[in-house]
Amino acid sequence: MAAFVRIPKTSYSTLLNLKCFTSATCLRQRVAFSSTISTEFTSKRVRHMFTEFFKEQHHHKLVSSSPVRPRGDPSLLFVNAGMNQFKPILLGTVDPRSEMAQYRRVANSQKCVRAGGKHNDLEDVGRDVYHHTFFEMLGNWSFGDYFKKEACFMAWQLLTEVYRIPPDRLYISYFGGDKTLGLAADEETREIWLSIGVRPDHILPFGMKDNFWEMGDTGPCGPCTEIHYDHVGLRNAATLVNSDSPDVVEIWNLVFMQYNREPDNSLRPLPQLSVDTGMGLERLVTILQGQRSNYDTDLFTPVISAIHQRSKCPEYRGQTGEADKGSVDMAYRVIADHIRTLSVCIADGVYPGMSGAELVLRRILRRAVRFSTEVLKAPPGMLASLVPTVAHILGDAYPELHRETNRIMDIVNDNEAQFLSSLKQGRRVIERTLQKMGGSKVFPGSVAWSLHCNLGFPLDLIGLMLEERGVAMDTETIQRLALENEQLKAQDRVVDKQSCVDLDVHSLSELQRMGVPHTDDSPKYHYSLGQDGKYAIPPCRATVQALYCGQALVPEVQEGQKCGVVLDQTCFYAEQGGQAHDQGYFIRDGLQDVLFPVEAVRLMGGYVVHQVTAAEALRKGDQVELFVDEAQRLACMVKHTATHILNFSLRQLLGDGVEQRGSHVSPDRLRFDFSIKGSLSIQQLQDIEKAIQDIITKNELVHTQELPLTLARGIQGLRTVDEVYPDPVRVVSVGVPISDLLNSPTSRPTSVELCCGTHLLRTGEIQDFIIVSERQMVKGMSRIVAVTGDEARKAREAGHVLVQEVESLSARVASADVSISTTQRLSKEVGLLTDAVDSTAMPQWQRRKLQQQLKALQRTTNTAIRKLEIAEAAKKAQTLWKKHNKSSLVVDTVDADSISVVMKVVNQYSDKAPGAQVMLLSHQQSGKVLCACQVPKGCSSLSASDWALAVCTHLGGNAGGSAIVAKGTGSTQNISEALQWAEEFARGKIQH
């Protein structure tokens, strides 16, 4: 740990004299504090004062906020704490060549979202005045530098000297120990606070729940000390600390990373001590601006004012609970919070969608729309109109909000319109369900859950709508379905417990302590292209440096044991940068006939770990020879270079607004996600493929070179993604030497990216390129799936075959004889061919064309069938009319092959006899019965749906419909009995 942090002498005297503050002194300080809060401490200045304090006075490096989409961390939906971007340091997995590996003291303001997952404040937002889905976390970190004493002194100095918060308003909590875990109380921290001058009765011990912080079920953790603020003052508020009192709130948490939570739940001391602090900007600004509600600060008041102006609803009063009549103030808070979250997330590339973080954002947007339209009665588009106000408030700290304002507004407007349409559809479903309930006062939970999952209908909105009708919701079924859904998700999240490529923090530290050098993986780039056009990937000799088995480093493993192998050098590519890891095997000296297949390859903290199941005993120090699966590697190289060219071509054709949102390269195909409004047109798909084909045909050289990161970032046209890059960094350029790009900024446009992947040496090896899929994942983001080489050739051939089949079917539809059976057969062929076109790997532009043709054919055949059925139904209805023209109740059979024809006969008969109650049954050879009925509008004695349901249930089937028309099916061998039963049921109802 570094020497004691240097604090100016004046600071020490101030801190030490705090012990003898009199109440009069405190009162004077509070008066001075109150007189400046409203004018001096704007949110922008508070944020700036924090970062400058740590930068200028305590030599911290300022680090930009990471986007709210976590970098390569599947355990998180959103970045929910300031430490998320620093997890690789805490876990020991940081790339030793990256700038992050050099961090010792850093500070920043981090954008955080807590909605969904472990930390979920969504349902609390609006109900009180301090919960948020989006907030800013001010934090300072030490990684193996200072520890408890310095962290506490810095925090106290900032709060009491820089922000001038009265010390008597502040209370300190610390870890009071846990006997069951054998953890003693953190008396060291208590003594530090006492030495600073905090009164003993303001320093309070708490247990694991409040004062022991953990990253997750496993990983770095430790005791924490929290600073709380009493809004009231002039009293002892110790009993209100950690009691959920709105008067005494936590403002800063200082976490001391001392332990690692092991898989067996034990705690093991960390090899490096770290500090992780977090202070919510919103709560701090509330204090400094003399408010009791976060929503009364300048972070929110401009948005709330804009909501009032655009919605014309009553002014915001800041009420909560029963005092908030009609939940108007709650609606203000929900909308103000949610539009900040939507703006920040969309600017960072998280769009409303159907799974994961995208699904959570979709629910946030729909919750905001619901409060906007249902409670404030605001017009459509009001929500999006607030985005420029959000950008004005936060844009200085997060300039991407200014750049993306128009895109954010478009996405919010599009999703709002979609949800309003879903609301109408959902209301219709609710009304139909209520009609079918037959007086029941409990709404089916399965219907409510379906509305929630499929239409995005908020469950609380369903509950309110049902409450207005005096109906309750089946919450028991909903809870069961929600639990089943969560269990399915949990199964998807299950990680392979036998993985041996993820070294834990202790093993990584032990490797460093033992002096094991980081793996030299430069041989992965040692391949060449022969004159015969074939790539040669030479084997690589290496020494076993370490073996990892059972979560520990071991000297040897025996046959059959799964283990991680760390070598001094390797030619295997570890999974990173979106490219799949290499496959292959290695052999041990002296055992040339025994293969050790490599199952996975991962880069962990500078060490490349190869997962193998030992075919024979393997020991530290053994000499091995590694052989990469050349076909698999080459396939990945082809797809990776093609991905770069695709990225370049999209930007050339669609403009620089195209931003990469993700990619994955595997031997069989490539996937590329990018931001775009709408889907690509047929012409755009063709143009992109042609542009890529041109580069392939030119057989351009692919240039690679390592450069200092700062120099590489200056290359004109360089494309990067949100990743932590090593320094130096590898630059990949297609067609233009990197020296030309550095020396001549006017060089012709080309694909140039920072990339650690393995690439072709010439573009001609791609051979062919076909986009086999392009679709919108969520509003504003599309995904392309493409194939190359032989797969592309096969896709072309498959497309050609389907084109011929569609042309043949079109000709047969045009010349078909006019009969229902023939037209139905052709309609079925159209459906089967549509399925084939939808599912076959073929050029996407060609698929879209064929889909359009097939839709037209489907309309043609459906129209022909409908006309033929109407004509046939008219004849049958006329025959029945002659037979029953005087009857008010008609129950009879009709010869028809489909329920559609039966229904049309009933309709046409009812047109001829509008006062008659009609039911027709069609008895099929199989014994199946088709049933359709209709009763006059306003008939109170007999409901069509009840009639059809009763008859079809009697026949062992089911039915549905409205009070006027209904249809269903059943089965019987005695149609006469069925007719008699149907007629008797109707007469009984009519007579009753």
mmCIF file of C-alpha atoms in Angstrom, residues 654 676-688 771 774 782 844-846 848-849 852:
data_model
loop_
_atom_site.group_PDB
_atom_site.id
_atom_site.type_symbol
_atom_site.label_atom_id
_atom_site.label_comp_id
_atom_site.label_asym_id
_atom_site.label_seq_id
_atom_site.Cartn_x
_atom_site.Cartn_y
_atom_site.Cartn_z
ATOM 1 C CA LEU A 654 -25.637 4.284 -45.904
ATOM 2 C CA ILE A 676 -30.044 1.923 -38.667
ATOM 3 C CA LYS A 677 -33.516 3.373 -38.923
ATOM 4 C CA GLY A 678 -35.733 0.813 -40.633
ATOM 5 C CA SER A 679 -34.692 -2.282 -42.526
ATOM 6 C CA LEU A 680 -32.510 -2.455 -45.628
ATOM 7 C CA SER A 681 -34.331 -2.373 -48.957
ATOM 8 C CA ILE A 682 -33.883 -5.002 -51.665
ATOM 9 C CA GLN A 683 -31.793 -2.550 -53.668
ATOM 10 C CA GLN A 684 -29.587 -1.696 -50.685
ATOM 11 C CA LEU A 685 -28.971 -5.388 -50.000
ATOM 12 C CA GLN A 686 -27.932 -5.891 -53.628
ATOM 13 C CA ASP A 687 -25.697 -2.801 -53.560
ATOM 14 C CA ILE A 688 -23.931 -3.964 -50.388
ATOM 15 C CA ILE A 771 -26.264 -11.918 -46.976
ATOM 16 C CA GLU A 774 -31.198 -9.130 -42.457
ATOM 17 C CA SER A 782 -30.500 -4.508 -37.540
ATOM 18 C CA GLN A 844 -31.786 -12.092 -48.595
ATOM 19 C CA TRP A 845 -32.621 -9.680 -51.413
ATOM 20 C CA GLN A 846 -33.863 -12.635 -53.465
ATOM 21 C CA ARG A 848 -37.601 -10.585 -50.137
ATOM 22 C CA LYS A 849 -38.548 -10.608 -53.839
ATOM 23 C CA GLN A 852 -43.519 -10.441 -52.249
#
